[in-house]
Amino acid sequence: MSSILIKSAQIVNEGKTFLADVYVNHGRIEMIAEEINHTADQVIDARGLHLLPGLIDDQVHFREPGLTHKADIWHESRAAVAGGTTSFMEMPNTVPNTLTQRLLEDKFEIASESSLANYSFFMGAANDNLAEVLKTNPREVCGIKIFMGSSTGNMLVDNQETLEKIFAEAPTLIAVHCEDEATVQRNLDTYLKKYGEEGLTAEMHPFIRSAEACYLSSSKAVELAKKHNTRLHILHISTAKETELFSNLLPLSQKRITAEACIHHLWFSDTDYPQKGNFIKWNPAVKTSLDRTAILEAVLDGRIDVIATDHAPHTLAEKEQPYVKAPSGGPLVQHALQALLDMVKKKQLTLEQMVQKTAHNTATLFQIENRGFIREGYWADLVLVDLDRPYTVTTENILSKCGWSPFMGHQFSSSIIHTMVSGNIVYSEGKIIEVGSGHRLLFNR
């Protein structure tokens, strides 16, 4: 592991932007100062560039094991670091579902051999695996995932007694997908009767997977968490009404109930369905521009704590099927930072706010050890960006195994220049650098 000296970078960290040098040695940030003249194995001239903490994505679906025709940890971790995401937390609806501690450790073993980014994996909950869920090690596992509404896979937890027990006894953070299944099925039946399968289109998706379905489930999760004092994290908020469930009155480190917004709910709206169709079909659905605005407002005022991707690739052939058959989800991890930097350029949020919501807060919320900040003694998970170098998404530069993006053809205003994971440069000037695997995330719990 080589020493690296980054010279004259505009550092964005902990609410400030300032010019400084950074010295990295043995994988960690050893010094931050106005001028550092240490000898280093590699010197990076960062004049004109901004140095950010690497993004920590708390919700991805990398599809391994069992669904590797869509994606795998090797491909998706490379897409992640190419986009400035240095750590990820992956979901349990793989095949088989991650419902035992042995299956959970199998995924860690795969990542230890193939992931270029740092990694953790959620333990999955089902109606009948409480004993396995309660064995989850808070120090070594990011959390427990509950699907309170079916999405992709068969992990719906709809047994009230099971939910009560998990919320009461979970040894660590619970992350939930919230859509009320009965409401979704009722809406789907109504639309099928009216239009038939062939008549349904992606434009109907936000009415089938409706705002009502989201709020019913999210409010139930909040009610259960308050009843049992559960450490609850609600994923991918998609409606204005749901933002009313969360508070900004406490510091993040003291919150028991937190929330996440995703790139697609901050970028797209229902007006994009005619052009994008199934390529912006996600669960929960992209909804109205009013919902999008309300979600951003909640991000900015602290009711929503982190921004993530819900990166969930499917093949192009799968997404090109008719609406009813096309699966929900899409690849986002490679272009999340660039999308957010476009939002910064549009003055929808500041660089400092973006860093807080994609790195600092994620590290604080999950209690990640020594990551998420540019601090002396912390692991060097860093990304250098050029805010004035345009970058166009093409099939040639997409690294996700599925080979497509909802941003296809879009020109972003910024480019990722270098990405460093645990002190190793893994992406530089458009090229992946193979240096072994990232690290397993650890948690101060």
Coordinates of C-alpha atoms in Angstrom, one line a residue:
M1 CA 0.0 0.0 0.0
S2 CA 1.7 3.2 -1.2
S3 CA 1.8 6.6 0.3
I4 CA 0.0 9.3 -1.7
L5 CA 0.3 13.1 -1.4
I6 CA -2.7 15.1 -2.8
K7 CA -1.6 18.7 -3.4
S8 CA -3.7 21.9 -3.5
A9 CA -7.2 20.4 -3.4
Q10 CA -10.4 22.2 -2.6
I11 CA -11.5 20.0 0.3
V12 CA -15.2 19.8 1.0
N13 CA -15.7 18.4 4.5
E14 CA -17.8 19.0 7.6
G15 CA -19.6 22.1 6.3
K16 CA -16.5 23.9 5.0
T17 CA -14.6 24.2 1.7
F18 CA -10.9 25.0 2.0
L19 CA -7.6 24.7 0.1
A20 CA -5.2 22.1 1.6
D21 CA -2.9 19.2 1.0
V22 CA -3.7 15.6 2.2
Y23 CA -1.1 13.0 3.0
V24 CA -2.2 9.3 2.9
N25 CA -0.1 6.5 4.3
H26 CA -0.8 2.9 5.0
G27 CA -4.4 3.4 3.8
R28 CA -5.3 6.2 6.2
I29 CA -5.2 10.0 6.2
E30 CA -2.1 10.9 8.1
M31 CA -2.1 14.6 7.7
I32 CA -4.2 17.5 6.4
A33 CA -2.5 20.9 6.2
E34 CA -2.1 24.0 4.1
E35 CA 1.2 22.7 2.8
I36 CA 2.7 19.2 3.2
N37 CA 6.2 18.4 1.8
H38 CA 6.4 14.7 2.8
T39 CA 8.0 12.3 0.3
A40 CA 5.3 10.1 -1.2
D41 CA 5.2 7.2 -3.6
Q42 CA 2.6 9.1 -5.7
V43 CA 1.9 12.8 -5.9
I44 CA -1.5 14.1 -7.3
D45 CA -1.7 17.7 -8.5
A46 CA -5.3 18.5 -7.5
R47 CA -5.2 22.2 -8.5
G48 CA -8.7 23.1 -9.8
L49 CA -10.2 19.9 -8.3
H50 CA -12.5 19.3 -5.4
L51 CA -11.7 16.5 -2.9
L52 CA -14.8 14.9 -1.3
P53 CA -15.2 12.0 1.1
G54 CA -16.3 9.0 -1.0
L55 CA -20.0 8.4 -1.1
I56 CA -21.4 5.7 1.1
D57 CA -24.5 4.1 -0.5
D58 CA -26.7 2.5 2.1
Q59 CA -29.0 0.8 -0.4
V60 CA -27.8 -1.2 -3.5
H61 CA -28.8 -4.5 -5.1
F62 CA -25.7 -6.1 -6.7
R63 CA -27.7 -9.3 -7.5
E64 CA -25.1 -11.9 -6.3
P65 CA -25.6 -14.7 -5.7
G66 CA -28.3 -16.1 -8.0
L67 CA -29.1 -13.2 -10.3
T68 CA -25.8 -12.6 -11.9
H69 CA -27.1 -12.4 -15.4
K70 CA -28.2 -8.9 -14.3
A71 CA -25.3 -7.8 -12.2
D72 CA -22.6 -9.1 -9.8
I73 CA -20.4 -7.6 -7.1
W74 CA -17.4 -7.5 -9.4
H75 CA -19.1 -5.3 -12.1
E76 CA -21.2 -3.2 -9.8
S77 CA -18.4 -2.3 -7.4
R78 CA -16.4 -1.1 -10.3
A79 CA -19.3 1.0 -11.5
A80 CA -19.5 2.4 -7.9
V81 CA -15.9 3.5 -7.6
A82 CA -16.1 5.0 -11.2
G83 CA -18.8 7.2 -9.8
G84 CA -17.1 8.1 -6.6
T85 CA -18.9 5.7 -4.3
T86 CA -16.4 4.0 -2.1
S87 CA -18.6 2.0 0.2
F88 CA -21.9 0.2 -0.2
M89 CA -24.5 -1.7 1.8
E90 CA -26.3 -4.4 -0.2
M91 CA -29.7 -5.9 0.1
P92 CA -30.8 -9.5 0.9
N93 CA -33.2 -10.2 -2.0
T94 CA -30.7 -12.3 -3.9
V95 CA -31.2 -15.9 -4.7
P96 CA -31.3 -17.6 -2.3
N97 CA -32.6 -14.8 -0.1
T98 CA -30.2 -13.8 2.6
L99 CA -32.2 -15.3 5.5
T100 CA -29.6 -17.2 7.4
Q101 CA -26.3 -16.1 9.0
R102 CA -24.5 -18.7 6.8
L103 CA -25.9 -17.2 3.6
L104 CA -25.0 -13.7 4.9
E105 CA -21.4 -14.7 5.4
D106 CA -21.3 -16.3 2.0
K107 CA -21.9 -12.8 0.5
F108 CA -19.2 -11.3 2.6
E109 CA -16.8 -14.0 1.3
I110 CA -17.7 -13.2 -2.3
A111 CA -17.1 -9.5 -1.7
S112 CA -13.8 -10.1 0.0
E113 CA -12.6 -11.6 -3.3
S114 CA -14.3 -9.4 -5.9
S115 CA -15.4 -6.0 -4.6
L116 CA -13.3 -3.0 -5.4
A117 CA -15.3 -0.9 -3.0
N118 CA -15.8 -1.3 0.8
Y119 CA -18.8 -3.4 1.6
S120 CA -21.5 -4.6 4.0
F121 CA -24.6 -6.6 3.6
F122 CA -28.1 -6.5 5.2
M123 CA -29.5 -9.6 7.0
G124 CA -32.9 -10.3 5.5
A125 CA -36.1 -10.8 7.6
A126 CA -39.0 -13.1 6.6
N127 CA -42.1 -14.3 8.4
D128 CA -40.3 -17.4 9.7
N129 CA -36.6 -16.6 10.4
L130 CA -36.7 -14.6 13.6
A131 CA -34.1 -16.8 15.4
E132 CA -31.6 -16.1 12.5
V133 CA -32.3 -12.4 12.5
L134 CA -31.6 -12.1 16.2
K135 CA -28.1 -13.6 15.7
T136 CA -27.0 -10.6 13.6
N137 CA -23.8 -9.1 14.9
P138 CA -24.2 -5.3 15.2
R139 CA -20.4 -4.8 15.0
E140 CA -20.0 -6.5 11.6
V141 CA -23.3 -6.2 9.8
C142 CA -24.9 -2.9 8.7
G143 CA -28.5 -3.8 9.6
I144 CA -31.6 -5.9 9.2
K145 CA -33.8 -5.4 6.1
I146 CA -37.6 -5.8 6.2
F147 CA -39.7 -5.6 3.1
M148 CA -43.0 -4.2 4.4
G149 CA -44.4 -4.4 0.9
S150 CA -43.2 -6.8 -1.8
S151 CA -40.7 -5.4 -4.4
T152 CA -38.4 -7.7 -6.3
G153 CA -38.1 -11.1 -4.7
N154 CA -40.3 -12.9 -2.2
M155 CA -39.4 -11.4 1.2
L156 CA -42.6 -9.7 2.2
V157 CA -43.0 -9.6 5.9
D158 CA -46.7 -9.3 6.6
N159 CA -47.2 -11.3 9.8
Q160 CA -48.1 -8.7 12.5
E161 CA -46.7 -10.9 15.3
T162 CA -43.4 -11.3 13.4
L163 CA -43.1 -7.6 12.8
E164 CA -43.8 -6.9 16.5
K165 CA -41.1 -9.3 17.6
I166 CA -38.5 -8.0 15.1
F167 CA -39.1 -4.4 16.1
A168 CA -39.0 -5.3 19.8
E169 CA -35.9 -7.5 19.7
A170 CA -33.7 -6.5 16.8
P171 CA -30.1 -6.2 17.9
T172 CA -29.3 -3.5 15.4
L173 CA -30.8 -1.0 13.0
I174 CA -33.8 -2.1 10.9
A175 CA -34.1 -0.7 7.4
V176 CA -37.5 -1.0 5.8
H177 CA -39.1 -0.9 2.3
C178 CA -42.5 0.6 2.9
E179 CA -45.5 0.0 0.6
D180 CA -48.8 -1.4 1.8
E181 CA -49.2 -4.6 -0.2
A182 CA -53.0 -4.8 0.1
T183 CA -53.3 -1.3 -1.3
V184 CA -50.9 -2.0 -4.2
Q185 CA -52.8 -5.2 -5.1
R186 CA -56.1 -3.5 -5.0
N187 CA -54.9 -0.7 -7.2
L188 CA -53.4 -3.2 -9.7
D189 CA -56.6 -5.2 -9.8
T190 CA -58.6 -2.0 -10.6
Y191 CA -56.2 -1.0 -13.4
L192 CA -56.1 -4.5 -14.9
K193 CA -59.9 -4.6 -15.0
K194 CA -60.1 -1.2 -16.7
Y195 CA -57.2 -1.5 -19.2
G196 CA -56.1 -5.2 -19.3
E197 CA -52.5 -6.2 -19.2
E198 CA -51.8 -4.9 -22.7
G199 CA -53.3 -1.5 -21.8
L200 CA -51.2 -0.9 -18.7
T201 CA -48.2 1.5 -19.2
A202 CA -45.4 2.8 -16.9
E203 CA -47.3 6.1 -16.6
M204 CA -49.8 4.2 -14.4
H205 CA -47.1 2.9 -12.1
P206 CA -47.4 5.8 -9.5
F207 CA -51.1 5.2 -9.3
I208 CA -50.8 1.5 -8.8
R209 CA -47.9 1.8 -6.3
S210 CA -49.6 4.9 -4.9
A211 CA -48.7 7.6 -2.4
E212 CA -51.4 6.1 -0.2
A213 CA -49.7 2.7 -0.2
C214 CA -46.4 4.3 0.8
Y215 CA -47.8 6.4 3.6
L216 CA -49.9 3.6 5.1
S217 CA -46.8 1.4 5.4
S218 CA -44.3 4.1 6.4
S219 CA -46.6 5.4 9.2
K220 CA -47.1 1.8 10.4
A221 CA -43.3 1.3 10.6
V222 CA -42.9 4.6 12.5
E223 CA -45.7 3.6 14.9
L224 CA -44.0 0.2 15.6
A225 CA -40.7 1.9 16.1
K226 CA -42.1 4.4 18.6
K227 CA -43.9 1.6 20.4
H228 CA -40.7 -0.5 20.8
N229 CA -38.0 2.2 20.7
T230 CA -36.6 0.6 17.6
R231 CA -33.7 2.0 15.7
L232 CA -35.6 2.4 12.4
H233 CA -34.4 3.6 9.0
I234 CA -37.0 4.1 6.3
L235 CA -35.6 3.7 2.8
H236 CA -36.4 5.6 -0.5
I237 CA -39.1 8.1 0.6
S238 CA -41.1 8.9 -2.5
T239 CA -44.0 11.1 -1.3
A240 CA -44.5 14.6 0.2
K241 CA -46.9 13.2 2.8
E242 CA -44.3 10.7 4.1
T243 CA -41.8 13.6 4.9
E244 CA -44.2 14.7 7.6
L245 CA -43.4 11.5 9.6
F246 CA -39.9 12.6 10.3
S247 CA -38.3 15.3 12.6
N248 CA -35.3 17.5 12.5
L249 CA -35.4 18.5 16.2
L250 CA -32.6 16.2 17.4
P251 CA -29.0 15.8 16.2
L252 CA -28.7 12.8 13.9
S253 CA -26.7 10.8 16.4
Q254 CA -29.6 11.0 18.8
K255 CA -32.4 10.1 16.3
R256 CA -34.2 6.7 16.7
I257 CA -36.1 7.1 13.4
T258 CA -34.3 8.2 10.2
A259 CA -35.0 8.3 6.5
E260 CA -33.4 8.1 3.1
A261 CA -34.0 9.8 -0.2
C262 CA -32.9 8.3 -3.5
I263 CA -31.4 9.9 -6.6
H264 CA -34.3 8.9 -8.9
H265 CA -36.9 10.5 -6.6
L266 CA -34.9 13.7 -6.5
W267 CA -34.3 13.8 -10.3
F268 CA -37.3 12.4 -12.2
S269 CA -41.0 12.9 -11.9
D270 CA -44.2 11.5 -13.5
T271 CA -43.7 13.8 -16.5
D272 CA -40.7 11.7 -17.5
Y273 CA -42.7 8.4 -17.9
P274 CA -43.8 9.1 -21.5
Q275 CA -40.1 9.4 -22.6
K276 CA -38.4 7.0 -20.2
G277 CA -41.2 4.4 -19.6
N278 CA -40.0 1.2 -17.8
F279 CA -36.5 2.6 -17.5
I280 CA -37.7 4.8 -14.6
K281 CA -40.0 2.1 -13.2
W282 CA -38.9 1.7 -9.6
N283 CA -40.6 0.6 -6.4
P284 CA -41.7 2.8 -4.8
A285 CA -42.6 4.7 -7.9
V286 CA -41.4 8.0 -9.1
K287 CA -44.3 10.4 -8.4
T288 CA -45.2 14.0 -9.0
S289 CA -43.0 17.1 -9.2
L290 CA -44.6 18.3 -6.0
D291 CA -43.5 15.1 -4.3
R292 CA -40.0 15.6 -5.7
T293 CA -39.8 19.1 -4.4
A294 CA -41.1 18.1 -0.9
I295 CA -38.4 15.3 -0.7
L296 CA -35.6 17.8 -1.5
E297 CA -37.0 20.2 1.0
A298 CA -36.9 17.4 3.7
V299 CA -33.4 16.6 2.7
L300 CA -32.3 20.2 3.1
D301 CA -34.0 20.8 6.4
G302 CA -32.9 17.6 8.1
R303 CA -36.0 15.5 8.2
I304 CA -34.5 13.2 5.6
D305 CA -31.0 12.2 6.6
V306 CA -29.2 10.6 3.7
I307 CA -29.2 10.3 -0.1
A308 CA -28.6 6.9 -1.7
T309 CA -29.3 5.1 -5.0
D310 CA -31.3 1.9 -4.6
H311 CA -29.1 0.7 -7.5
A312 CA -31.0 -2.3 -8.9
P313 CA -30.0 -3.4 -12.3
H314 CA -32.1 -5.5 -14.7
T315 CA -31.1 -6.5 -18.3
L316 CA -32.2 -4.3 -21.2
A317 CA -34.3 -7.2 -22.5
E318 CA -36.2 -7.4 -19.1
K319 CA -36.8 -3.7 -19.0
E320 CA -38.1 -3.6 -22.6
Q321 CA -40.9 -6.0 -21.8
P322 CA -44.5 -4.7 -21.5
Y323 CA -45.1 -2.8 -18.2
V324 CA -46.7 -5.7 -16.3
K325 CA -43.7 -8.0 -17.0
A326 CA -40.9 -5.4 -16.8
P327 CA -39.2 -5.6 -13.3
S328 CA -38.8 -2.5 -11.2
G329 CA -35.4 -1.0 -10.6
G330 CA -32.4 0.4 -12.5
P331 CA -28.7 1.1 -12.4
L332 CA -27.7 4.4 -10.7
V333 CA -24.5 3.9 -8.6
Q334 CA -22.1 5.0 -11.4
H335 CA -23.8 8.4 -11.9
A336 CA -25.2 9.3 -8.5
L337 CA -22.5 11.8 -7.6
Q338 CA -22.6 13.4 -11.0
A339 CA -26.4 13.8 -10.8
L340 CA -26.0 15.5 -7.4
L341 CA -23.2 17.8 -8.7
D342 CA -25.6 18.9 -11.5
M343 CA -28.1 19.7 -8.7
V344 CA -25.4 21.7 -7.0
K345 CA -24.7 23.6 -10.2
K346 CA -28.5 24.4 -10.4
K347 CA -28.2 25.7 -6.8
Q348 CA -30.7 23.1 -5.5
L349 CA -28.3 22.2 -2.7
T350 CA -24.7 23.1 -1.8
L351 CA -21.6 21.0 -2.1
E352 CA -21.3 20.9 1.7
Q353 CA -24.9 19.7 2.0
M354 CA -24.4 17.1 -0.6
V355 CA -21.3 15.7 1.2
Q356 CA -23.2 15.7 4.4
K357 CA -26.0 13.7 3.0
T358 CA -24.0 11.2 1.0
A359 CA -21.0 10.6 3.4
H360 CA -21.0 12.2 6.8
N361 CA -24.6 11.4 7.7
T362 CA -24.5 7.9 6.4
A363 CA -21.4 7.2 8.5
T364 CA -23.0 8.7 11.5
L365 CA -26.4 7.1 11.0
F366 CA -24.9 3.6 10.7
Q367 CA -22.1 4.3 13.1
I368 CA -19.5 3.3 10.6
E369 CA -16.0 3.1 12.0
N370 CA -13.4 5.6 10.7
R371 CA -15.1 6.4 7.4
G372 CA -17.3 9.1 5.8
F373 CA -15.1 12.1 6.8
I374 CA -11.8 13.6 5.7
R375 CA -10.1 13.4 9.0
E376 CA -6.6 12.5 10.2
G377 CA -6.6 8.8 11.3
Y378 CA -9.6 7.9 9.1
W379 CA -9.4 5.5 6.2
A380 CA -8.7 7.4 2.9
D381 CA -12.0 6.9 1.0
L382 CA -11.7 9.9 -1.2
V383 CA -12.9 11.2 -4.6
L384 CA -11.5 14.0 -6.7
V385 CA -13.9 15.7 -9.1
D386 CA -13.7 18.4 -11.7
L387 CA -16.8 20.5 -11.6
D388 CA -16.1 22.0 -15.0
R389 CA -15.4 18.9 -17.1
P390 CA -18.5 17.7 -18.9
Y391 CA -19.2 14.0 -19.1
T392 CA -21.7 12.3 -21.4
V393 CA -23.2 8.9 -20.5
T394 CA -22.8 6.4 -23.4
T395 CA -22.9 2.6 -23.7
E396 CA -19.1 2.6 -24.0
N397 CA -18.5 4.1 -20.6
I398 CA -21.2 2.3 -18.5
L399 CA -19.6 -0.2 -16.2
S400 CA -22.7 -1.9 -14.7
K401 CA -23.1 -5.3 -16.1
C402 CA -26.6 -4.5 -17.5
G403 CA -25.0 -2.0 -19.9
W404 CA -27.7 0.7 -19.8
S405 CA -28.6 3.7 -17.7
P406 CA -31.7 5.9 -17.2
F407 CA -29.2 8.8 -17.8
M408 CA -28.2 7.4 -21.3
G409 CA -27.2 10.3 -23.5
H410 CA -27.3 12.9 -20.7
Q411 CA -24.3 15.3 -20.4
F412 CA -23.3 15.9 -16.8
S413 CA -21.5 19.1 -15.9
S414 CA -18.8 17.3 -13.8
S415 CA -16.4 14.4 -14.0
I416 CA -14.9 11.9 -11.6
I417 CA -11.1 12.2 -11.9
H418 CA -9.7 9.9 -9.2
T419 CA -11.4 7.6 -6.6
M420 CA -9.4 6.2 -3.6
V421 CA -10.7 3.3 -1.5
S422 CA -9.0 2.5 1.8
G423 CA -5.9 4.3 0.6
N424 CA -5.7 2.7 -2.8
I425 CA -6.4 4.6 -6.1
V426 CA -9.0 2.3 -7.8
Y427 CA -10.2 4.7 -10.5
S428 CA -8.2 7.3 -12.4
E429 CA -9.0 9.3 -15.5
G430 CA -11.6 6.9 -16.9
K431 CA -9.8 3.7 -16.0
I432 CA -10.3 1.1 -13.3
I433 CA -7.1 0.1 -11.4
E434 CA -7.2 -3.5 -10.1
V435 CA -5.6 -3.4 -6.6
G436 CA -7.5 -6.2 -4.7
S437 CA -10.6 -5.8 -2.7
G438 CA -12.1 -3.1 -0.5
H439 CA -12.6 -3.6 3.2
R440 CA -15.5 -5.0 5.2
L441 CA -17.2 -2.1 7.0
L442 CA -17.2 -2.2 10.8
F443 CA -19.7 -0.4 13.0
N444 CA -19.2 1.3 16.4
R445 CA -22.1 -0.4 18.1

